[in-house]
Amino acid sequence: MRFTYAEAMTDPAFYVPLAQAAEEAGYHGMSIADSLCYPKESDSVYPYTPDGSREFLENKAFVEAFVLATALGMATTTLRFTTFVLKLPIRPPVLVAKQATSVAYMIDNRLSLGIGLSPWPDDFEVLGVPWERRGKRTNEAIDILRGLVSGDYFEYHGEIFDLPAIKLSPVPSEPIPILVGGHSDAALRRAVVRGDGWMHAGGGDEELDVLLAKLQRMRREEGRENSPFEIHVISPQAYTVDGIRRLEDKGVTDVIVGFRDPYSVAQDTEPLGQKVAALTHYAETVMSNCG
């Protein structure tokens, strides 16, 4: 099992020391949250809170994902950074490819792209991107990312995007893993068909078991049951050694752990030292006993 430390919507000055502490404690990676803006008025709902509210995001600091990944990567040597998740279809895929390859090159292949659609039409509206056909747009964007990360000339002629032969430089020496987030059948299928893995957004154990079973079935249907495939999960079971073993038995490869409620509307006032103590305690009591 690999362990990813999650912290978001906190004092941006905390991120570098937290990444360094996580690396020292033995974590495999750290997640990077993505949020573009907060609308003054909106009737959109968030699919991962019980009541669909998104008020927990208001007045919270979000450093742009690629900027933060670069800053943290330059301050560490082994820790891996995974966007969780980058809202891909609202962005031009060639620009995303340029950003991702540049970051991965600068931090020695320690970037993974967790991608998703964005549940909010507001994000599409402010960037002038159609809400309609967002799934198709995402699929084509993934194909373009795959093609451009190689550094070779690549052209693409799809229903949404049409690119002449272009190439990027520099590019990393290894492919950038693309992990697909989301709980819908379409998201799961996208992870299996186009991704290198899947990212869970949280929820109860029963729902997780259903999602894992669907993933397993889809991987069989697509002939990918024996291919490498990362499964990143948020689960209450991840906080005990026995729970980690149960998740491993279900095929989970990575757990994402955090030590406060990310959906709290209140500002995060937890001191940096307390955060470091929490991630260190988990490493000493759980991670060290899972070898």
XYZ file of N, CA and C in Angstrom, residues 81-223:
429
model
N 3.362 14.117 -6.415
C 2.242 15.046 -6.316
C 1.169 14.671 -7.334
N -0.059 14.543 -6.840
C -1.178 14.114 -7.670
C -2.281 15.147 -7.587
N -2.688 15.695 -8.720
C -3.815 16.624 -8.719
C -5.085 15.840 -8.393
N -5.932 16.403 -7.526
C -7.062 15.636 -7.006
C -8.299 16.528 -6.841
N -9.063 16.674 -7.957
C -8.672 16.334 -9.308
C -8.673 17.613 -10.146
N -7.840 17.620 -11.191
C -7.793 18.740 -12.113
C -9.040 18.717 -12.992
N -9.727 19.839 -13.075
C -10.943 19.927 -13.890
C -10.528 20.076 -15.352
N -10.422 18.957 -16.026
C -9.791 18.927 -17.337
C -10.595 19.593 -18.450
N -11.897 19.335 -18.612
C -12.569 19.837 -19.817
C -12.752 21.348 -19.866
N -12.534 22.050 -18.765
C -12.644 23.507 -18.815
C -11.354 24.158 -19.323
N -10.304 23.337 -19.501
C -8.998 23.850 -19.887
C -8.638 23.403 -21.308
N -7.892 24.213 -22.055
C -7.390 23.777 -23.362
C -6.399 22.625 -23.167
N -6.595 21.499 -23.814
C -5.748 20.333 -23.544
C -4.284 20.530 -23.924
N -4.002 21.322 -24.957
C -2.602 21.555 -25.313
C -1.906 22.344 -24.200
N -2.612 23.318 -23.632
C -2.039 24.080 -22.524
C -1.814 23.181 -21.310
N -2.777 22.320 -21.000
C -2.608 21.380 -19.887
C -1.406 20.478 -20.138
N -1.271 19.997 -21.366
C -0.130 19.144 -21.696
C 1.183 19.892 -21.499
N 1.225 21.159 -21.919
C 2.437 21.961 -21.741
C 2.745 22.159 -20.266
N 1.728 22.495 -19.475
C 1.933 22.689 -18.046
C 2.392 21.403 -17.373
N 1.701 20.304 -17.670
C 2.004 19.040 -17.003
C 3.390 18.528 -17.365
N 3.743 18.583 -18.653
C 5.065 18.101 -19.040
C 6.168 18.974 -18.455
N 5.931 20.274 -18.380
C 6.934 21.172 -17.800
C 7.137 20.877 -16.318
N 6.025 20.720 -15.592
C 6.132 20.426 -14.159
C 6.817 19.083 -13.942
N 6.370 18.055 -14.660
C 6.958 16.723 -14.493
C 8.449 16.732 -14.811
N 8.836 17.486 -15.834
C 10.258 17.600 -16.184
C 11.041 18.262 -15.047
N 10.474 19.320 -14.486
C 11.191 20.079 -13.458
C 11.305 19.335 -12.140
N 10.371 18.443 -11.844
C 10.397 17.758 -10.544
C 10.680 16.261 -10.697
N 11.356 15.905 -11.768
C 11.884 14.548 -11.936
C 10.793 13.481 -11.928
N 9.805 13.661 -12.779
C 8.771 12.630 -13.003
C 7.903 12.352 -11.780
N 7.763 13.336 -10.899
C 6.987 13.093 -9.672
C 5.592 13.716 -9.729
N 5.009 13.764 -10.918
C 3.663 14.302 -11.082
C 2.741 13.234 -11.639
N 1.561 13.109 -11.034
C 0.463 12.323 -11.592
C -0.709 13.262 -11.810
N -1.435 13.049 -12.892
C -2.598 13.884 -13.186
C -3.869 13.144 -12.800
N -4.455 13.541 -11.680
C -5.803 13.117 -11.372
C -6.737 14.100 -12.056
N -7.628 13.597 -12.890
C -8.483 14.498 -13.661
C -9.959 14.152 -13.454
N -10.815 15.163 -13.646
C -12.255 14.976 -13.558
C -12.946 16.021 -14.404
N -14.279 16.023 -14.363
C -15.033 16.888 -15.254
C -15.311 18.278 -14.693
N -15.469 18.439 -13.419
C -16.019 19.603 -12.726
C -17.535 19.465 -12.679
N -18.089 19.476 -11.484
C -19.536 19.316 -11.355
C -20.317 20.603 -11.576
N -19.620 21.717 -11.832
C -20.274 23.013 -11.830
C -20.269 23.672 -13.203
N -21.439 23.977 -13.748
C -21.497 24.727 -15.009
C -20.804 26.080 -14.928
N -20.707 26.645 -13.722
C -20.072 27.960 -13.554
C -18.642 27.962 -14.094
N -17.895 26.875 -13.834
C -16.518 26.811 -14.301
C -16.448 26.882 -15.817
N -17.370 26.204 -16.471
C -17.399 26.219 -17.931
C -17.768 27.617 -18.441
N -18.746 28.212 -17.785
C -19.247 29.510 -18.240
C -18.162 30.579 -18.203
N -17.431 30.653 -17.088
C -16.463 31.743 -16.956
C -15.266 31.570 -17.882
N -15.036 30.350 -18.357
C -13.941 30.123 -19.294
C -14.409 30.003 -20.735
N -15.704 30.208 -20.942
C -16.225 30.193 -22.294
C -16.218 28.827 -22.954
N -16.387 27.776 -22.158
C -16.384 26.405 -22.669
C -17.795 25.843 -22.562
N -18.309 25.197 -23.589
C -19.669 24.634 -23.513
C -19.780 23.547 -22.444
N -20.860 23.590 -21.706
C -21.179 22.545 -20.719
C -21.566 21.249 -21.428
N -22.240 21.383 -22.567
C -22.674 20.225 -23.324
C -21.468 19.445 -23.866
N -21.620 18.136 -23.934
C -20.613 17.224 -24.471
C -19.302 17.279 -23.674
N -19.404 17.596 -22.407
C -18.204 17.685 -21.570
C -17.507 16.336 -21.414
N -18.284 15.240 -21.449
C -17.662 13.930 -21.369
C -16.812 13.638 -22.591
N -17.362 13.925 -23.763
C -16.606 13.740 -25.004
C -15.382 14.637 -25.026
N -15.548 15.870 -24.562
C -14.428 16.810 -24.495
C -13.317 16.254 -23.594
N -13.706 15.655 -22.479
C -12.729 15.079 -21.563
C -11.995 13.914 -22.215
N -12.728 13.038 -22.885
C -12.097 11.891 -23.539
C -11.065 12.342 -24.566
N -11.435 13.314 -25.383
C -10.501 13.784 -26.400
C -9.305 14.484 -25.760
N -9.541 15.207 -24.679
C -8.439 15.890 -23.996
C -7.434 14.879 -23.447
N -7.928 13.770 -22.898
C -7.030 12.726 -22.410
C -6.193 12.175 -23.559
N -6.831 11.915 -24.695
C -6.100 11.409 -25.855
C -4.997 12.379 -26.273
N -5.298 13.666 -26.232
C -4.308 14.672 -26.618
C -3.164 14.715 -25.607
N -3.476 14.639 -24.329
C -2.425 14.598 -23.311
C -1.499 13.420 -23.540
N -2.083 12.271 -23.800
C -1.285 11.067 -24.049
C -0.348 11.272 -25.241
N -0.888 11.869 -26.295
C -0.087 12.033 -27.493
C 1.046 13.025 -27.343
N 0.803 14.121 -26.632
C 1.795 15.188 -26.542
C 2.878 14.926 -25.503
N 2.599 14.098 -24.509
C 3.572 13.886 -23.442
C 4.801 13.123 -23.946
N 4.684 12.482 -25.101
C 5.804 11.703 -25.631
C 6.935 12.584 -26.142
N 6.620 13.820 -26.516
C 7.625 14.695 -27.101
C 7.771 14.538 -28.596
N 7.072 13.573 -29.177
C 7.089 13.399 -30.629
C 6.015 14.278 -31.268
N 6.098 14.430 -32.593
C 5.032 15.138 -33.293
C 3.727 14.360 -33.131
N 2.663 15.109 -32.867
C 1.362 14.468 -32.641
C 0.278 15.344 -33.255
N -0.622 14.731 -33.986
C -1.779 15.458 -34.504
C -3.042 14.738 -34.089
N -4.125 15.493 -34.066
C -5.381 14.920 -33.560
C -6.553 15.534 -34.315
N -7.469 14.666 -34.732
C -8.641 15.120 -35.464
C -9.873 14.446 -34.863
N -10.494 15.131 -33.920
C -11.654 14.580 -33.233
C -12.903 15.380 -33.519
N -13.937 15.093 -32.751
C -15.197 15.814 -32.901
C -15.149 17.186 -32.234
N -14.355 17.306 -31.182
C -14.241 18.562 -30.433
C -12.969 19.306 -30.824
N -11.855 18.607 -30.832
C -10.552 19.232 -31.064
C -9.959 18.771 -32.387
N -9.265 19.695 -33.036
C -8.580 19.395 -34.287
C -7.210 20.066 -34.238
N -6.146 19.250 -34.177
C -4.802 19.781 -34.011
C -3.917 19.374 -35.170
N -3.132 20.307 -35.691
C -2.092 19.924 -36.646
C -0.970 19.205 -35.908
N -0.014 18.674 -36.639
C 1.117 17.982 -36.012
C 1.969 18.986 -35.226
N 2.092 18.758 -33.931
C 2.893 19.615 -33.052
C 3.656 18.731 -32.077
N 4.654 19.288 -31.445
C 5.328 18.582 -30.368
C 5.737 19.573 -29.295
N 5.955 19.054 -28.103
C 6.323 19.868 -26.955
C 7.743 19.554 -26.509
N 8.404 20.544 -25.927
C 9.731 20.350 -25.367
C 9.947 21.379 -24.266
N 10.437 20.978 -23.084
C 10.875 19.622 -22.740
C 9.696 18.759 -22.307
N 9.930 17.456 -22.286
C 8.959 16.524 -21.744
C 9.688 15.627 -20.744
N 8.968 15.051 -19.786
C 9.616 14.182 -18.801
C 10.108 12.897 -19.447
N 11.009 12.209 -18.771
C 11.578 10.969 -19.299
C 10.654 9.772 -19.104
N 9.577 9.948 -18.332
C 8.605 8.882 -18.113
C 7.200 9.410 -18.415
N 6.278 8.537 -18.830
C 4.897 8.983 -19.039
C 4.293 9.523 -17.744
N 3.380 10.477 -17.876
C 2.667 11.020 -16.717
C 1.409 10.182 -16.488
N 1.289 9.517 -15.352
C 0.070 8.734 -15.093
C -1.167 9.622 -15.085
N -2.228 9.141 -15.708
C -3.506 9.851 -15.725
C -4.510 9.018 -14.942
N -5.006 9.590 -13.850
C -5.951 8.919 -12.962
C -7.283 9.649 -13.070
N -8.351 8.915 -13.259
C -9.657 9.520 -13.491
C -10.489 9.481 -12.216
N -11.021 10.628 -11.819
C -11.875 10.704 -10.645
C -13.341 10.694 -11.021
N -14.187 10.314 -10.064
C -15.625 10.324 -10.285
C -16.257 8.989 -9.956
N -17.535 9.037 -9.571
C -18.255 7.834 -9.152
C -19.286 7.355 -10.160
N -19.535 8.118 -11.206
C -20.527 7.706 -12.202
C -19.992 6.545 -13.025
N -20.892 5.812 -13.651
C -20.464 4.718 -14.520
C -19.579 5.239 -15.653
N -19.908 6.421 -16.171
C -19.103 6.999 -17.248
C -17.683 7.289 -16.774
N -17.552 7.808 -15.541
C -16.227 8.107 -15.003
C -15.431 6.821 -14.770
N -16.092 5.803 -14.249
C -15.410 4.532 -14.016
C -14.941 3.924 -15.332
N -15.818 3.953 -16.343
C -15.452 3.414 -17.649
C -14.289 4.216 -18.249
N -14.326 5.527 -18.070
C -13.245 6.372 -18.586
C -11.912 6.007 -17.906
N -11.958 5.756 -16.618
C -10.750 5.365 -15.895
C -10.182 4.070 -16.449
N -11.061 3.117 -16.721
C -10.630 1.804 -17.198
C -10.111 1.885 -18.628
N -10.830 2.592 -19.484
C -10.503 2.622 -20.911
C -9.350 3.575 -21.211
N -9.337 4.749 -20.565
C -8.363 5.776 -20.935
C -7.355 6.092 -19.844
N -7.609 5.646 -18.635
C -6.752 6.039 -17.533
C -5.761 4.974 -17.100
N -4.864 5.405 -16.224
C -3.922 4.492 -15.571
C -4.406 4.125 -14.181
N -5.579 4.639 -13.815
C -6.118 4.349 -12.503
C -7.341 5.188 -12.225
N -7.881 5.011 -11.026
C -9.117 5.680 -10.613
C -8.910 6.330 -9.265
N -9.559 7.497 -9.053
C -9.489 8.202 -7.784
C -10.879 8.318 -7.182
N -11.011 7.828 -5.970
C -12.247 7.812 -5.192
C -12.417 9.154 -4.493
N -13.632 9.651 -4.449
C -13.890 10.956 -3.832
C -14.385 10.853 -2.396
N -14.437 9.635 -1.855
C -14.891 9.450 -0.488
C -16.307 8.927 -0.410
N -16.714 8.567 0.795
C -18.045 8.008 1.011
C -17.978 6.791 1.900
N -19.107 6.116 2.066
C -19.185 4.960 2.945
C -18.564 3.719 2.338
N -18.304 2.737 3.213
C -17.659 1.504 2.775
C -18.528 0.696 1.819
N -19.839 0.702 2.051
C -20.716 -0.057 1.159
C -20.682 0.510 -0.251
N -20.729 1.839 -0.368
C -20.653 2.453 -1.683
C -19.311 2.160 -2.339
N -18.236 2.209 -1.554
C -16.915 1.914 -2.095
C -16.866 0.497 -2.647
N -17.418 -0.456 -1.917
C -17.423 -1.844 -2.392
C -18.156 -1.973 -3.727
N -19.253 -1.242 -3.869
C -19.997 -1.268 -5.138
C -19.137 -0.694 -6.262
N -18.482 0.412 -5.998
C -17.643 1.042 -7.014
C -16.469 0.145 -7.400
N -15.844 -0.486 -6.421
C -14.724 -1.381 -6.711
C -15.173 -2.586 -7.534
N -16.367 -3.091 -7.217
C -16.896 -4.221 -7.989
C -17.166 -3.813 -9.437
N -17.698 -2.610 -9.635
C -17.929 -2.121 -10.998
C -16.614 -1.979 -11.750
N -15.609 -1.432 -11.086
C -14.306 -1.288 -11.726
C -13.755 -2.640 -12.164
N -13.869 -3.618 -11.276
C -13.363 -4.954 -11.587
C -14.094 -5.541 -12.796
N -15.415 -5.369 -12.830
C -16.199 -5.891 -13.948
C -15.814 -5.181 -15.253
N -15.692 -3.863 -15.198
C -15.345 -3.113 -16.402
C -13.947 -3.466 -16.888
N -13.022 -3.695 -15.982
C -11.669 -4.069 -16.396
C -11.675 -5.425 -17.087
N -12.509 -6.342 -16.610
C -12.640 -7.637 -17.287
C -13.238 -7.445 -18.672
N -14.288 -6.638 -18.749
C -14.959 -6.417 -20.034
C -14.029 -5.791 -21.065
N -13.124 -4.939 -20.602
C -12.210 -4.251 -21.519
C -10.891 -5.000 -21.697
N -10.776 -6.179 -21.094
C -9.547 -6.952 -21.211
C -8.365 -6.340 -20.503
